[in-house]
């Protein structure tokens, strides 16, 4: 059975972080994001091939996962000649595939959905397509999905305007699709599964089944959600690596160097090779990537520092995300919501 991970988007809403790190491999603590999705797919032993559908910086992603053998899975890569949209990309990645249903994931959804249960429902209902839904407060940024009492999809409306909202269930970006249903998608053409394929299933009254998931689900595609996913894991709202059974704790790698007199407050994560100098304070909800340096008297609060960032003495970093190899000078103040691209340099005493 094939699984397709749609990982070709540019991650524009996460710029500048995604300029050199495509969204599928932005780090969540010390692992590339897609590794969590791959773990989820491993729940289904029948899945014997995971196809990464890529477009933006495909080489960087291939370098990280290779053929998947390190993770105990078989990974292949498909790169579209140009972005074909979600539907076009699925069609392109599926190729001539027939047989077992396809499992498809948007490459930026982070969840603990019970995939075997979704697959079982799909088979039991002999569906053409099965879609996972999740309730959200504001569906406007998502695909709104209306269902009937029997759990069939009755309407699919991508990015509804406020006056079009009729329910709170949205497309969670996880599908099981019968390969023969992909004949609704034209080959080698830009085509949206959300605006084309799903509405056509509804219009033609095909068996299109919804599986509502009420557990943890988030789309990490914006900086706020990216930070929130980390907080949710650290708090145990989402039990995931590395905080499973360790919610609220300060997780410090044995290979990090924490000087006497440094203050470490949980929950936080400090990766291997990081140095925290005396008098520095790592406050709650901070992630200090590998080989980062936090100088004397510096304070990091609720911020995510990607690997190899250098924070000089006395700097105060609050609610920020910094890319790799940044340099924050002495006594800089980096405030809430700041995003710094790789190799940013903030000179001494600057305020952001
Ligand atoms: N290969 C490939 N080619 N992948 C693509 C392309 C493309 O042309 N365009 C988008 N993708 C990938 C993105 O990388 C992402 O993983 C996924 O498809 C969805 O694209 P997003 O750009 O993240 O869409 P969205 O978040 O606005 O909306 C989608 O996800 C919501 C759930 O998070 C839709 O599927 C909504 O209906 C859904 O509610
Ligand atoms: Mg998205």
mmCIF file of C-alpha atoms and ligand atoms in Angstrom:
data_model
loop_
_atom_site.group_PDB
_atom_site.id
_atom_site.type_symbol
_atom_site.label_atom_id
_atom_site.label_comp_id
_atom_site.label_asym_id
_atom_site.label_seq_id
_atom_site.Cartn_x
_atom_site.Cartn_y
_atom_site.Cartn_z
ATOM 1 C CA UNK A 1 0.000 0.000 0.000
ATOM 2 C CA UNK A 2 1.246 3.457 -0.948
ATOM 3 C CA UNK A 3 1.169 6.597 1.159
ATOM 4 C CA UNK A 4 1.733 9.987 -0.444
ATOM 5 C CA UNK A 5 2.959 12.920 1.603
ATOM 6 C CA UNK A 6 2.302 16.245 -0.071
ATOM 7 C CA UNK A 7 5.378 18.183 0.757
ATOM 8 C CA UNK A 8 5.841 20.492 -2.191
ATOM 9 C CA UNK A 9 4.560 23.792 -0.860
ATOM 10 C CA UNK A 10 6.936 26.704 -0.415
ATOM 11 C CA UNK A 11 6.012 27.335 3.195
ATOM 12 C CA UNK A 12 5.607 31.047 2.456
ATOM 13 C CA UNK A 13 3.873 31.779 5.751
ATOM 14 C CA UNK A 14 6.912 30.470 7.612
ATOM 15 C CA UNK A 15 9.367 32.694 5.772
ATOM 16 C CA UNK A 16 12.153 33.537 6.402
ATOM 17 C CA UNK A 17 12.607 30.252 8.280
ATOM 18 C CA UNK A 18 11.683 28.222 5.209
ATOM 19 C CA UNK A 19 14.021 30.012 2.774
ATOM 20 C CA UNK A 20 16.684 27.372 3.312
ATOM 21 C CA UNK A 21 14.682 24.768 5.221
ATOM 22 C CA UNK A 22 11.567 23.581 3.405
ATOM 23 C CA UNK A 23 8.544 23.265 5.687
ATOM 24 C CA UNK A 24 8.543 19.437 5.772
ATOM 25 C CA UNK A 25 11.914 19.450 7.496
ATOM 26 C CA UNK A 26 11.625 22.404 9.853
ATOM 27 C CA UNK A 27 12.802 21.078 13.199
ATOM 28 C CA UNK A 28 10.356 20.090 15.911
ATOM 29 C CA UNK A 29 12.706 19.920 18.883
ATOM 30 C CA UNK A 30 15.559 17.865 17.403
ATOM 31 C CA UNK A 31 13.809 16.112 14.524
ATOM 32 C CA UNK A 32 12.567 17.139 11.099
ATOM 33 C CA UNK A 33 8.807 17.568 11.128
ATOM 34 C CA UNK A 34 8.061 14.885 8.546
ATOM 35 C CA UNK A 35 9.619 12.271 10.784
ATOM 36 C CA UNK A 36 6.568 12.566 13.045
ATOM 37 C CA UNK A 37 4.284 11.897 10.072
ATOM 38 C CA UNK A 38 6.394 8.933 9.042
ATOM 39 C CA UNK A 39 6.026 7.548 12.574
ATOM 40 C CA UNK A 40 2.269 7.913 12.239
ATOM 41 C CA UNK A 41 2.277 6.030 8.935
ATOM 42 C CA UNK A 42 4.151 3.191 10.576
ATOM 43 C CA UNK A 43 0.938 2.430 12.490
ATOM 44 C CA UNK A 44 -0.251 0.820 9.266
ATOM 45 C CA UNK A 45 2.028 -2.143 8.550
ATOM 46 C CA UNK A 46 0.499 -2.576 5.078
ATOM 47 C CA UNK A 47 2.075 0.691 3.960
ATOM 48 C CA UNK A 48 5.192 -0.480 2.176
ATOM 49 C CA UNK A 49 6.069 2.683 0.292
ATOM 50 C CA UNK A 50 5.977 6.307 1.376
ATOM 51 C CA UNK A 51 6.125 8.667 -1.573
ATOM 52 C CA UNK A 52 7.254 12.193 -0.806
ATOM 53 C CA UNK A 53 5.709 14.522 -3.351
ATOM 54 C CA UNK A 54 8.146 17.391 -3.613
ATOM 55 C CA UNK A 55 8.656 20.545 -5.468
ATOM 56 C CA UNK A 56 10.458 23.131 -3.406
ATOM 57 C CA UNK A 57 14.093 22.314 -2.550
ATOM 58 C CA UNK A 58 13.593 18.564 -3.049
ATOM 59 C CA UNK A 59 17.305 17.780 -2.646
ATOM 60 C CA UNK A 60 17.394 19.090 0.894
ATOM 61 C CA UNK A 61 14.542 16.793 1.862
ATOM 62 C CA UNK A 62 16.067 13.779 0.132
ATOM 63 C CA UNK A 63 19.327 14.381 1.956
ATOM 64 C CA UNK A 64 17.531 14.144 5.286
ATOM 65 C CA UNK A 65 15.515 10.960 4.735
ATOM 66 C CA UNK A 66 17.386 9.049 2.047
ATOM 67 C CA UNK A 67 15.673 5.778 1.199
ATOM 68 C CA UNK A 68 14.074 5.663 4.652
ATOM 69 C CA UNK A 69 16.017 2.622 5.828
ATOM 70 C CA UNK A 70 17.286 4.497 8.908
ATOM 71 C CA UNK A 71 13.654 4.960 9.915
ATOM 72 C CA UNK A 72 12.642 1.433 8.993
ATOM 73 C CA UNK A 73 10.480 2.497 6.033
ATOM 74 C CA UNK A 74 10.784 2.608 2.266
ATOM 75 C CA UNK A 75 10.753 6.175 0.958
ATOM 76 C CA UNK A 76 10.643 7.242 -2.673
ATOM 77 C CA UNK A 77 10.581 10.756 -4.121
ATOM 78 C CA UNK A 78 8.551 12.340 -6.864
ATOM 79 C CA UNK A 79 9.367 15.846 -8.039
ATOM 80 C CA UNK A 80 6.830 17.625 -10.243
ATOM 81 C CA UNK A 81 8.242 19.541 -13.184
ATOM 82 C CA UNK A 82 6.272 22.523 -11.892
ATOM 83 C CA UNK A 83 3.864 22.823 -8.922
ATOM 84 C CA UNK A 84 0.684 20.990 -9.903
ATOM 85 C CA UNK A 85 -1.399 21.889 -6.873
ATOM 86 C CA UNK A 86 -2.589 19.337 -4.347
ATOM 87 C CA UNK A 87 -4.690 17.268 -6.786
ATOM 88 C CA UNK A 88 -2.192 17.404 -9.637
ATOM 89 C CA UNK A 89 0.584 16.387 -7.253
ATOM 90 C CA UNK A 90 -1.357 13.353 -5.993
ATOM 91 C CA UNK A 91 -2.128 12.292 -9.556
ATOM 92 C CA UNK A 92 1.507 12.721 -10.533
ATOM 93 C CA UNK A 93 2.795 10.823 -7.490
ATOM 94 C CA UNK A 94 0.297 7.985 -7.890
ATOM 95 C CA UNK A 95 1.314 7.394 -11.506
ATOM 96 C CA UNK A 96 -0.181 4.195 -12.827
ATOM 97 C CA UNK A 97 -0.815 2.830 -9.335
ATOM 98 C CA UNK A 98 -3.833 0.582 -8.961
ATOM 99 C CA UNK A 99 -4.862 -1.769 -6.223
ATOM 100 C CA UNK A 100 -4.962 -0.871 -2.554
ATOM 101 C CA UNK A 101 -6.336 2.505 -1.455
ATOM 102 C CA UNK A 102 -3.880 5.399 -1.221
ATOM 103 C CA UNK A 103 -3.214 7.145 2.059
ATOM 104 C CA UNK A 104 -2.545 10.858 1.527
ATOM 105 C CA UNK A 105 -1.279 13.421 4.016
ATOM 106 C CA UNK A 106 -0.798 17.153 3.750
ATOM 107 C CA UNK A 107 2.834 17.521 4.715
ATOM 108 C CA UNK A 108 2.238 20.058 7.460
ATOM 109 C CA UNK A 109 -0.427 18.507 9.675
ATOM 110 C CA UNK A 110 0.618 17.343 13.081
ATOM 111 C CA UNK A 111 -1.709 14.914 14.781
ATOM 112 C CA UNK A 112 -2.116 11.644 16.606
ATOM 113 C CA UNK A 113 -5.034 10.443 14.449
ATOM 114 C CA UNK A 114 -5.791 6.709 14.565
ATOM 115 C CA UNK A 115 -4.906 5.862 10.979
ATOM 116 C CA UNK A 116 -5.789 2.136 11.118
ATOM 117 C CA UNK A 117 -9.290 3.123 12.278
ATOM 118 C CA UNK A 118 -9.674 5.527 9.344
ATOM 119 C CA UNK A 119 -8.602 2.821 6.919
ATOM 120 C CA UNK A 120 -10.987 0.322 8.515
ATOM 121 C CA UNK A 121 -13.883 2.771 8.146
ATOM 122 C CA UNK A 122 -12.967 3.372 4.500
ATOM 123 C CA UNK A 123 -13.098 -0.361 3.792
ATOM 124 C CA UNK A 124 -16.199 -1.049 5.807
ATOM 125 C CA UNK A 125 -18.081 1.717 3.975
ATOM 126 C CA UNK A 126 -16.569 0.713 0.612
ATOM 127 C CA UNK A 127 -15.889 4.382 0.106
ATOM 128 C CA UNK A 128 -14.434 6.079 -2.957
ATOM 129 C CA UNK A 129 -12.737 8.471 -0.576
ATOM 130 C CA UNK A 130 -12.527 8.931 3.166
ATOM 131 C CA UNK A 131 -11.446 12.193 4.740
ATOM 132 C CA UNK A 132 -10.426 12.991 8.296
ATOM 133 C CA UNK A 133 -12.142 16.047 9.750
ATOM 134 C CA UNK A 134 -11.328 18.013 12.833
ATOM 135 C CA UNK A 135 -13.304 20.726 14.643
ATOM 136 C CA UNK A 136 -11.752 24.217 14.752
ATOM 137 C CA UNK A 137 -12.944 27.585 16.066
ATOM 138 C CA UNK A 138 -12.491 29.436 12.800
ATOM 139 C CA UNK A 139 -12.727 27.406 9.576
ATOM 140 C CA UNK A 140 -11.897 30.275 7.204
ATOM 141 C CA UNK A 141 -8.253 29.220 6.777
ATOM 142 C CA UNK A 142 -9.215 25.635 5.969
ATOM 143 C CA UNK A 143 -11.533 23.468 3.895
ATOM 144 C CA UNK A 144 -15.004 23.459 5.446
ATOM 145 C CA UNK A 145 -16.665 20.047 5.313
ATOM 146 C CA UNK A 146 -20.360 19.431 5.969
ATOM 147 C CA UNK A 147 -21.530 15.924 6.750
ATOM 148 C CA UNK A 148 -24.868 14.214 7.219
ATOM 149 C CA UNK A 149 -25.904 12.072 10.178
ATOM 150 C CA UNK A 150 -24.543 8.914 8.569
ATOM 151 C CA UNK A 151 -21.074 10.452 8.277
ATOM 152 C CA UNK A 152 -21.163 11.143 4.552
ATOM 153 C CA UNK A 153 -19.642 14.326 3.185
ATOM 154 C CA UNK A 154 -22.355 16.611 1.832
ATOM 155 C CA UNK A 155 -20.357 19.739 1.007
ATOM 156 C CA UNK A 156 -16.718 20.744 0.692
ATOM 157 C CA UNK A 157 -15.840 24.413 0.552
ATOM 158 C CA UNK A 158 -12.201 25.461 0.521
ATOM 159 C CA UNK A 159 -11.344 28.668 2.438
ATOM 160 C CA UNK A 160 -14.941 29.716 3.141
ATOM 161 C CA UNK A 161 -15.722 33.352 3.826
ATOM 162 C CA UNK A 162 -17.161 34.168 7.265
ATOM 163 C CA UNK A 163 -20.757 34.162 5.966
ATOM 164 C CA UNK A 164 -20.321 30.722 4.398
ATOM 165 C CA UNK A 165 -19.536 28.934 7.664
ATOM 166 C CA UNK A 166 -22.194 26.375 8.445
ATOM 167 C CA UNK A 167 -20.336 24.012 10.801
ATOM 168 C CA UNK A 168 -17.025 23.701 12.630
ATOM 169 C CA UNK A 169 -15.563 20.622 10.954
ATOM 170 C CA UNK A 170 -12.687 21.140 8.542
ATOM 171 C CA UNK A 171 -10.500 19.025 6.315
ATOM 172 C CA UNK A 172 -7.636 17.759 8.461
ATOM 173 C CA UNK A 173 -5.527 17.044 5.346
ATOM 174 C CA UNK A 174 -5.601 13.246 5.703
ATOM 175 C CA UNK A 175 -7.325 11.106 3.101
ATOM 176 C CA UNK A 176 -7.811 7.540 1.969
ATOM 177 C CA UNK A 177 -8.502 7.489 -1.773
ATOM 178 C CA UNK A 178 -9.416 4.707 -4.171
ATOM 179 C CA UNK A 179 -6.872 4.856 -7.007
ATOM 180 C CA UNK A 180 -9.568 4.589 -9.681
ATOM 181 C CA UNK A 181 -11.186 7.770 -8.353
ATOM 182 C CA UNK A 182 -8.129 9.736 -9.483
ATOM 183 C CA UNK A 183 -9.518 9.662 -13.013
ATOM 184 C CA UNK A 184 -11.343 12.822 -11.898
ATOM 185 C CA UNK A 185 -8.006 14.611 -11.843
ATOM 186 C CA UNK A 186 -6.515 15.642 -15.195
ATOM 187 C CA UNK A 187 -2.905 14.538 -15.716
ATOM 188 C CA UNK A 188 -0.057 17.074 -15.802
ATOM 189 C CA UNK A 189 -2.355 19.981 -15.030
ATOM 190 C CA UNK A 190 -2.551 22.300 -12.047
ATOM 191 C CA UNK A 191 -5.491 20.962 -10.068
ATOM 192 C CA UNK A 192 -6.682 21.392 -6.497
ATOM 193 C CA UNK A 193 -8.015 18.352 -4.694
ATOM 194 C CA UNK A 194 -9.934 20.692 -2.389
ATOM 195 C CA UNK A 195 -11.566 22.819 -5.084
ATOM 196 C CA UNK A 196 -11.934 20.167 -7.801
ATOM 197 C CA UNK A 197 -11.876 16.535 -6.765
ATOM 198 C CA UNK A 198 -13.732 16.670 -3.426
ATOM 199 C CA UNK A 199 -16.609 18.884 -4.643
ATOM 200 C CA UNK A 200 -16.965 16.591 -7.676
ATOM 201 C CA UNK A 201 -17.364 13.535 -5.430
ATOM 202 C CA UNK A 202 -20.134 15.365 -3.572
ATOM 203 C CA UNK A 203 -21.820 16.494 -6.785
ATOM 204 C CA UNK A 204 -21.787 12.968 -8.191
ATOM 205 C CA UNK A 205 -23.032 11.459 -4.909
ATOM 206 C CA UNK A 206 -20.111 9.082 -4.649
ATOM 207 C CA UNK A 207 -19.513 7.307 -1.328
ATOM 208 C CA UNK A 208 -17.416 9.999 0.317
ATOM 209 C CA UNK A 209 -17.023 9.301 4.015
ATOM 210 C CA UNK A 210 -15.923 11.509 6.903
ATOM 211 C CA UNK A 211 -14.053 10.384 9.980
ATOM 212 C CA UNK A 212 -14.185 13.074 12.665
ATOM 213 C CA UNK A 213 -11.127 13.181 14.871
ATOM 214 C CA UNK A 214 -11.368 15.061 18.158
ATOM 215 C CA UNK A 215 -7.852 14.470 19.423
ATOM 216 C CA UNK A 216 -4.821 16.644 18.811
ATOM 217 C CA UNK A 217 -4.464 18.243 15.395
ATOM 218 C CA UNK A 218 -2.599 21.310 14.192
ATOM 219 C CA UNK A 219 -1.326 22.680 10.873
ATOM 220 C CA UNK A 220 2.208 23.930 11.547
ATOM 221 C CA UNK A 221 2.150 26.225 8.513
ATOM 222 C CA UNK A 222 2.283 29.560 10.389
ATOM 223 C CA UNK A 223 4.829 30.807 12.932
ATOM 224 C CA UNK A 224 2.200 30.973 15.693
ATOM 225 C CA UNK A 225 1.111 27.380 15.073
ATOM 226 C CA UNK A 226 4.696 26.222 14.792
ATOM 227 C CA UNK A 227 5.438 27.611 18.249
ATOM 228 C CA UNK A 228 2.130 26.376 19.613
ATOM 229 C CA UNK A 229 2.892 22.809 18.509
ATOM 230 C CA UNK A 230 6.057 22.926 20.607
ATOM 231 C CA UNK A 231 4.186 24.266 23.640
ATOM 232 C CA UNK A 232 1.498 21.625 23.267
ATOM 233 C CA UNK A 233 4.087 18.863 23.251
ATOM 234 C CA UNK A 234 5.966 20.342 26.211
ATOM 235 C CA UNK A 235 2.717 20.617 28.180
ATOM 236 C CA UNK A 236 1.599 17.106 27.267
ATOM 237 C CA UNK A 237 -1.535 18.303 25.437
ATOM 238 C CA UNK A 238 -0.020 16.427 22.521
ATOM 239 C CA UNK A 239 1.898 13.402 23.799
ATOM 240 C CA UNK A 240 4.790 13.240 21.373
ATOM 241 C CA UNK A 241 8.517 12.810 21.327
ATOM 242 C CA UNK A 242 10.580 13.852 23.247
ATOM 243 C CA UNK A 243 8.085 14.808 25.986
ATOM 244 C CA UNK A 244 6.063 11.596 26.205
ATOM 245 C CA UNK A 245 5.589 11.010 29.936
ATOM 246 C CA UNK A 246 7.882 14.001 30.541
ATOM 247 C CA UNK A 247 5.428 16.896 30.174
ATOM 248 C CA UNK A 248 6.460 20.011 32.018
ATOM 249 C CA UNK A 249 10.047 18.922 32.482
ATOM 250 C CA UNK A 250 13.299 20.554 31.472
ATOM 251 C CA UNK A 251 14.829 18.075 29.030
ATOM 252 C CA UNK A 252 18.532 18.714 28.814
ATOM 253 C CA UNK A 253 20.769 16.583 26.637
ATOM 254 C CA UNK A 254 23.582 14.915 28.541
ATOM 255 C CA UNK A 255 25.793 16.320 25.796
ATOM 256 C CA UNK A 256 24.785 19.938 26.573
ATOM 257 C CA UNK A 257 27.009 22.063 28.771
ATOM 258 C CA UNK A 258 25.093 23.893 31.474
ATOM 259 C CA UNK A 259 27.414 26.004 33.642
ATOM 260 C CA UNK A 260 26.926 26.335 37.380
ATOM 261 C CA UNK A 261 24.712 29.274 38.106
ATOM 262 C CA UNK A 262 22.636 28.950 34.931
ATOM 263 C CA UNK A 263 18.883 28.789 35.574
ATOM 264 C CA UNK A 264 16.872 26.220 33.639
ATOM 265 C CA UNK A 265 13.083 26.326 33.994
ATOM 266 C CA UNK A 266 10.765 23.658 32.626
ATOM 267 C CA UNK A 267 9.267 22.912 30.340
ATOM 268 C CA UNK A 268 12.117 23.415 27.938
ATOM 269 C CA UNK A 269 14.432 21.460 25.661
ATOM 270 C CA UNK A 270 18.189 21.872 25.365
ATOM 271 C CA UNK A 271 19.873 19.827 22.668
ATOM 272 C CA UNK A 272 23.295 18.211 22.428
ATOM 273 C CA UNK A 273 26.326 20.441 22.146
ATOM 274 C CA UNK A 274 24.497 23.534 23.430
ATOM 275 C CA UNK A 275 26.215 25.733 25.995
ATOM 276 C CA UNK A 276 24.389 27.761 28.627
ATOM 277 C CA UNK A 277 26.716 30.105 30.521
ATOM 278 C CA UNK A 278 26.572 31.037 34.189
ATOM 279 C CA UNK A 279 23.826 33.502 35.043
ATOM 280 C CA UNK A 280 21.902 32.783 31.834
ATOM 281 C CA UNK A 281 18.265 31.830 32.191
ATOM 282 C CA UNK A 282 16.377 29.417 29.968
ATOM 283 C CA UNK A 283 12.745 30.041 30.844
ATOM 284 C CA UNK A 284 9.627 28.038 30.070
ATOM 285 C CA UNK A 285 8.765 26.935 26.533
ATOM 286 C CA UNK A 286 12.213 27.490 25.112
ATOM 287 C CA UNK A 287 13.984 25.183 22.699
ATOM 288 C CA UNK A 288 17.743 25.541 22.452
ATOM 289 C CA UNK A 289 18.965 23.735 19.348
ATOM 290 C CA UNK A 290 22.152 21.747 19.061
ATOM 291 C CA UNK A 291 25.403 23.700 19.366
ATOM 292 C CA UNK A 292 23.671 26.927 20.349
ATOM 293 C CA UNK A 293 25.424 29.208 22.785
ATOM 294 C CA UNK A 294 23.578 31.272 25.394
ATOM 295 C CA UNK A 295 25.888 33.817 26.998
ATOM 296 C CA UNK A 296 26.188 35.049 30.568
ATOM 297 C CA UNK A 297 23.106 36.710 31.931
ATOM 298 C CA UNK A 298 21.102 36.192 28.709
ATOM 299 C CA UNK A 299 17.435 35.235 29.083
ATOM 300 C CA UNK A 300 15.533 33.064 26.613
ATOM 301 C CA UNK A 301 11.782 32.760 27.129
ATOM 302 C CA UNK A 302 9.247 30.959 24.937
ATOM 303 C CA UNK A 303 11.624 31.017 21.994
ATOM 304 C CA UNK A 304 12.934 28.429 19.583
ATOM 305 C CA UNK A 305 16.589 28.693 18.599
ATOM 306 C CA UNK A 306 17.526 26.522 15.657
ATOM 307 C CA UNK A 307 20.942 24.878 15.786
ATOM 308 C CA UNK A 308 24.191 26.844 15.928
ATOM 309 C CA UNK A 309 22.707 30.137 17.055
ATOM 310 C CA UNK A 310 24.884 32.325 19.248
ATOM 311 C CA UNK A 311 23.249 34.533 21.854
ATOM 312 C CA UNK A 312 25.675 36.912 23.502
ATOM 313 C CA UNK A 313 25.768 38.023 27.119
ATOM 314 C CA UNK A 314 22.802 39.950 28.455
ATOM 315 C CA UNK A 315 20.530 39.404 25.444
ATOM 316 C CA UNK A 316 16.805 38.976 26.113
ATOM 317 C CA UNK A 317 14.939 36.784 23.635
ATOM 318 C CA UNK A 318 11.189 36.407 24.118
ATOM 319 C CA UNK A 319 8.663 34.651 21.894
ATOM 320 C CA UNK A 320 10.998 34.464 18.896
ATOM 321 C CA UNK A 321 12.138 31.835 16.411
ATOM 322 C CA UNK A 322 15.667 32.107 15.058
ATOM 323 C CA UNK A 323 17.041 30.182 12.093
ATOM 324 C CA UNK A 324 20.353 28.386 12.002
ATOM 325 C CA UNK A 325 23.648 30.162 12.657
ATOM 326 C CA UNK A 326 22.134 33.434 13.853
ATOM 327 C CA UNK A 327 24.155 35.814 15.964
ATOM 328 C CA UNK A 328 22.408 37.956 18.555
ATOM 329 C CA UNK A 329 24.819 40.491 19.971
ATOM 330 C CA UNK A 330 25.301 41.607 23.574
ATOM 331 C CA UNK A 331 22.268 43.093 25.307
ATOM 332 C CA UNK A 332 20.034 42.772 22.287
ATOM 333 C CA UNK A 333 16.304 42.550 22.902
ATOM 334 C CA UNK A 334 14.429 40.286 20.526
ATOM 335 C CA UNK A 335 10.711 40.474 21.163
ATOM 336 C CA UNK A 336 7.500 38.531 20.729
ATOM 337 C CA UNK A 337 6.803 37.214 17.256
ATOM 338 C CA UNK A 338 10.255 37.941 15.818
ATOM 339 C CA UNK A 339 11.395 35.525 13.107
ATOM 340 C CA UNK A 340 15.013 35.594 12.053
ATOM 341 C CA UNK A 341 16.240 33.837 8.931
ATOM 342 C CA UNK A 342 19.381 31.715 8.919
ATOM 343 C CA UNK A 343 22.610 33.611 9.620
ATOM 344 C CA UNK A 344 20.857 36.794 10.775
ATOM 345 C CA UNK A 345 23.128 39.108 12.709
ATOM 346 C CA UNK A 346 21.655 41.419 15.316
ATOM 347 C CA UNK A 347 24.228 43.934 16.494
ATOM 348 C CA UNK A 348 24.885 44.711 20.173
ATOM 349 C CA UNK A 349 22.168 46.663 22.006
ATOM 350 C CA UNK A 350 19.664 46.434 19.131
ATOM 351 C CA UNK A 351 15.942 46.108 19.890
ATOM 352 C CA UNK A 352 13.674 44.038 17.655
HETATM 353 N N1 LIG B 1 3.798 18.421 -4.311
HETATM 354 C C1 LIG B 1 3.058 19.486 -4.097
HETATM 355 N N2 LIG B 1 2.747 20.295 -5.155
HETATM 356 N N3 LIG B 1 2.625 19.749 -2.852
HETATM 357 C C2 LIG B 1 1.858 20.847 -2.650
HETATM 358 C C3 LIG B 1 1.516 21.722 -3.690
HETATM 359 C C4 LIG B 1 2.001 21.427 -5.022
HETATM 360 O O1 LIG B 1 1.752 22.136 -6.002
HETATM 361 N N4 LIG B 1 0.760 22.731 -3.178
HETATM 362 C C5 LIG B 1 0.626 22.462 -1.866
HETATM 363 N N5 LIG B 1 1.311 21.339 -1.537
HETATM 364 C C6 LIG B 1 1.397 20.708 -0.230
HETATM 365 C C7 LIG B 1 1.907 21.645 0.851
HETATM 366 O O2 LIG B 1 3.308 21.486 1.012
HETATM 367 C C8 LIG B 1 1.173 21.184 2.078
HETATM 368 O O3 LIG B 1 1.855 20.122 2.727
HETATM 369 C C9 LIG B 1 -0.137 20.622 1.530
HETATM 370 O O4 LIG B 1 0.075 20.395 0.138
HETATM 371 C C10 LIG B 1 -1.314 21.577 1.732
HETATM 372 O O5 LIG B 1 -0.972 22.846 1.236
HETATM 373 P P1 LIG B 1 -1.071 24.152 2.160
HETATM 374 O O6 LIG B 1 -0.553 25.291 1.351
HETATM 375 O O7 LIG B 1 -0.473 23.922 3.490
HETATM 376 O O8 LIG B 1 -2.648 24.303 2.245
HETATM 377 P P2 LIG B 1 -3.531 24.955 3.401
HETATM 378 O O9 LIG B 1 -2.938 24.695 4.734
HETATM 379 O O10 LIG B 1 -3.825 26.366 3.038
HETATM 380 O O11 LIG B 1 -4.913 24.126 3.253
HETATM 381 C C11 LIG B 1 -4.916 22.713 3.157
HETATM 382 O O12 LIG B 1 -4.739 22.135 4.446
HETATM 383 C C12 LIG B 1 -5.804 22.398 5.402
HETATM 384 C C13 LIG B 1 -5.458 21.648 6.665
HETATM 385 O O13 LIG B 1 -4.278 22.131 7.192
HETATM 386 C C14 LIG B 1 -6.250 22.255 2.549
HETATM 387 O O14 LIG B 1 -6.146 20.875 2.297
HETATM 388 C C15 LIG B 1 -7.415 22.554 3.484
HETATM 389 O O15 LIG B 1 -8.613 22.008 2.946
HETATM 390 C C16 LIG B 1 -7.159 21.915 4.851
HETATM 391 O O16 LIG B 1 -8.212 22.250 5.763
HETATM 392 MG MG1 LIG B 2 -1.160 23.946 5.466
#
